[in-house]
Every structure is written in structure tokens, then in C-alpha cells.
Coordinates of C-alpha atoms in Angstrom, one line a residue:
M2 CA 29.6 41.0 52.9
S3 CA 28.8 44.6 52.3
H4 CA 31.0 47.3 51.4
A5 CA 31.4 49.1 54.8
M6 CA 32.5 46.0 56.0
K7 CA 34.9 44.8 53.0
K8 CA 36.8 48.5 54.1
F9 CA 37.0 47.6 57.5
S10 CA 38.6 44.1 56.9
S11 CA 41.4 45.9 54.5
L12 CA 42.1 48.6 57.8
S13 CA 42.5 45.7 60.4
Y14 CA 44.1 43.3 57.8
L15 CA 46.9 46.4 57.0
S16 CA 47.1 46.4 60.8
L17 CA 45.9 49.7 61.3
D18 CA 43.5 49.3 64.1
V19 CA 46.9 48.4 66.0
V20 CA 48.4 51.6 64.9
S21 CA 45.7 53.5 66.0
G22 CA 45.3 51.6 69.2
A23 CA 49.4 52.6 69.7
L24 CA 48.6 55.9 68.9
A25 CA 46.0 56.2 71.4
S26 CA 48.2 54.7 74.2
M27 CA 50.5 57.3 73.9
Y28 CA 47.8 59.7 73.9
F29 CA 46.8 58.1 76.8
F30 CA 50.1 57.9 78.8
E31 CA 51.0 61.5 77.2
R32 CA 48.0 63.1 79.0
L33 CA 48.3 60.9 82.4
L34 CA 51.9 62.2 82.6
H35 CA 51.5 65.4 81.5
V36 CA 53.9 65.6 79.1
E37 CA 53.8 67.5 75.5
L38 CA 55.2 65.0 72.9
E39 CA 55.6 66.5 69.1
G40 CA 53.4 65.2 66.7
T41 CA 56.6 63.4 64.9
R42 CA 56.6 61.2 67.7
Y43 CA 53.3 59.9 66.8
V44 CA 54.3 59.4 63.3
L45 CA 57.5 57.5 63.5
L46 CA 55.3 55.5 66.3
A47 CA 52.6 54.8 63.9
F48 CA 55.9 53.5 60.8
A49 CA 56.8 51.5 63.7
V50 CA 54.2 49.4 64.8
W51 CA 52.5 48.9 61.3
V52 CA 56.0 47.8 60.1
I53 CA 56.1 44.9 62.4
Y54 CA 53.4 43.7 62.5
S55 CA 53.6 43.8 58.6
L56 CA 56.4 42.4 58.4
D57 CA 55.2 39.5 61.0
H58 CA 52.1 38.8 58.6
L59 CA 54.3 39.0 55.9
V60 CA 56.8 36.8 57.1
D61 CA 54.1 34.3 58.0
V62 CA 53.1 34.2 54.8
W63 CA 56.5 33.7 53.2
I64 CA 57.6 30.7 55.3
S65 CA 54.3 28.8 55.5
R66 CA 54.6 25.8 52.9
E67 CA 50.4 25.3 52.9
A68 CA 47.9 27.6 51.4
P69 CA 46.5 30.2 53.3
L70 CA 43.4 29.7 54.9
S71 CA 42.8 32.8 56.9
A72 CA 41.5 35.7 55.2
R73 CA 44.4 37.9 56.7
R74 CA 46.6 35.7 55.4
I75 CA 45.0 35.8 51.9
F76 CA 45.0 39.1 51.6
H77 CA 49.0 39.5 52.8
W78 CA 49.9 36.9 50.3
R79 CA 47.3 38.2 47.4
H80 CA 48.8 41.6 48.2
R81 CA 52.4 40.6 49.1
R82 CA 55.2 42.8 46.3
I83 CA 52.7 45.8 47.3
L84 CA 53.2 45.6 51.2
G85 CA 56.9 44.2 51.1
L86 CA 57.5 47.7 48.7
L87 CA 55.2 49.8 51.4
V88 CA 57.0 48.3 54.4
V89 CA 60.6 49.1 52.7
I90 CA 59.5 52.6 52.5
A91 CA 58.0 52.9 55.7
I92 CA 61.0 51.7 56.9
V93 CA 63.5 54.9 55.3
L94 CA 61.5 57.1 56.0
G95 CA 61.5 55.8 59.6
I96 CA 64.8 56.0 59.1
L97 CA 65.2 59.4 57.7
G98 CA 62.1 61.2 59.6
S99 CA 63.4 59.7 62.9
T100 CA 67.8 61.2 62.3
I101 CA 66.2 64.4 60.9
W102 CA 63.4 64.4 64.0
L103 CA 65.2 62.8 66.8
G104 CA 69.1 63.4 65.6
W105 CA 71.7 60.7 66.7
G106 CA 70.8 60.8 70.5
K107 CA 70.0 58.3 72.9
E108 CA 66.3 57.9 71.6
F109 CA 67.8 57.0 68.2
Q110 CA 70.5 54.7 69.2
V111 CA 68.2 52.9 71.2
A112 CA 65.8 52.2 68.6
S113 CA 68.7 51.2 66.2
C114 CA 69.9 48.4 68.2
L115 CA 66.6 47.2 68.9
G116 CA 65.9 47.6 64.9
M117 CA 69.2 45.2 64.8
G118 CA 67.9 42.9 67.2
I119 CA 64.2 42.3 65.2
A120 CA 66.6 42.1 62.0
G121 CA 68.3 39.3 62.9
S122 CA 65.6 37.5 64.8
L123 CA 64.0 37.4 61.4
G124 CA 67.0 35.8 59.8
I125 CA 67.4 33.7 62.3
I126 CA 63.8 32.8 62.0
H127 CA 64.3 32.5 58.2
Y128 CA 67.6 30.6 57.9
Q129 CA 67.2 28.2 60.6
G130 CA 63.2 28.1 60.5
W131 CA 62.5 28.2 64.1
F132 CA 59.1 28.8 64.0
K133 CA 58.4 29.2 67.7
W134 CA 61.2 31.9 67.8
K135 CA 58.8 34.0 65.9
E136 CA 56.8 34.3 68.0
V137 CA 59.4 34.8 71.4
S138 CA 61.1 37.8 69.5
I139 CA 57.4 39.3 68.5
A140 CA 56.5 38.9 72.3
F141 CA 60.2 40.0 73.4
F142 CA 60.7 42.9 71.0
L143 CA 57.1 44.0 71.3

């Protein structure tokens, strides 16, 4: 595999392609609806999307009883500790950033409720072993 292809694969494994798509969609709708959004909202969206996707991949690797077979799962298995640390850092920065930039308004309250719902859903998945619930909850929360 070429060096450029390895770099692109790493960006994809890190779900940065998904984050870019979310940011592009936000920009598209910002222009379509003729509204002005602060750049901080893009940062918060990037953190949220990256955390959700990274947690999903880490949970897949964590609860799987089999050796990872796909390249993405192997990547997340090999780098699970640093990725887990980065997820925690992104969560803390996202919460701090949203309280500083957005205040304790409706947006933050709704996002907090969704975050607690996601955390509760992950707890159910972990403790009950409901693998199908994971897919349902991801579809629901995204």
C-alpha cells in the first residue's frame, strides 16, 4: 500500500472523513438557510461527531469476543488506549467549550440530555450485552 493510501486509510479509520462530511453538511445548510454560525459551532460539531463514531468503534472492539478482522477494527484495537484517552479529552473539551461558548441555554440542555441518553445506552449495551440495541441507539441518536 502506498504511503498516501496509508495516510488516507488512517484518516478514514479515525472517522475524520465522517467529521468532514458533517461539517460540510452544516456549512451547506448554513448557506441554504442564509444564517451565520460562529466557527465555534463547527468545532463543537466536529468534537461531537468524532466522539460518537470513535466510541462506537471502540465499543465494537471492546465487546467483541473474536479477534478483529477488518482493518478498521484492527486499527482501533491496536490504538485503543490512545484513542480512548483522546475521546475523554474531546468530551471534556466539548463540554467546557459548549458551556463557555453557548452558556447554559436550551442548546446545551438538549445536548446534555442527548449525551446522557447516549451514555445510558452505552451502559445498557455494556452491562446487558444487547448487541442489536447498539445499532438501534446509534441510528436513533444520530
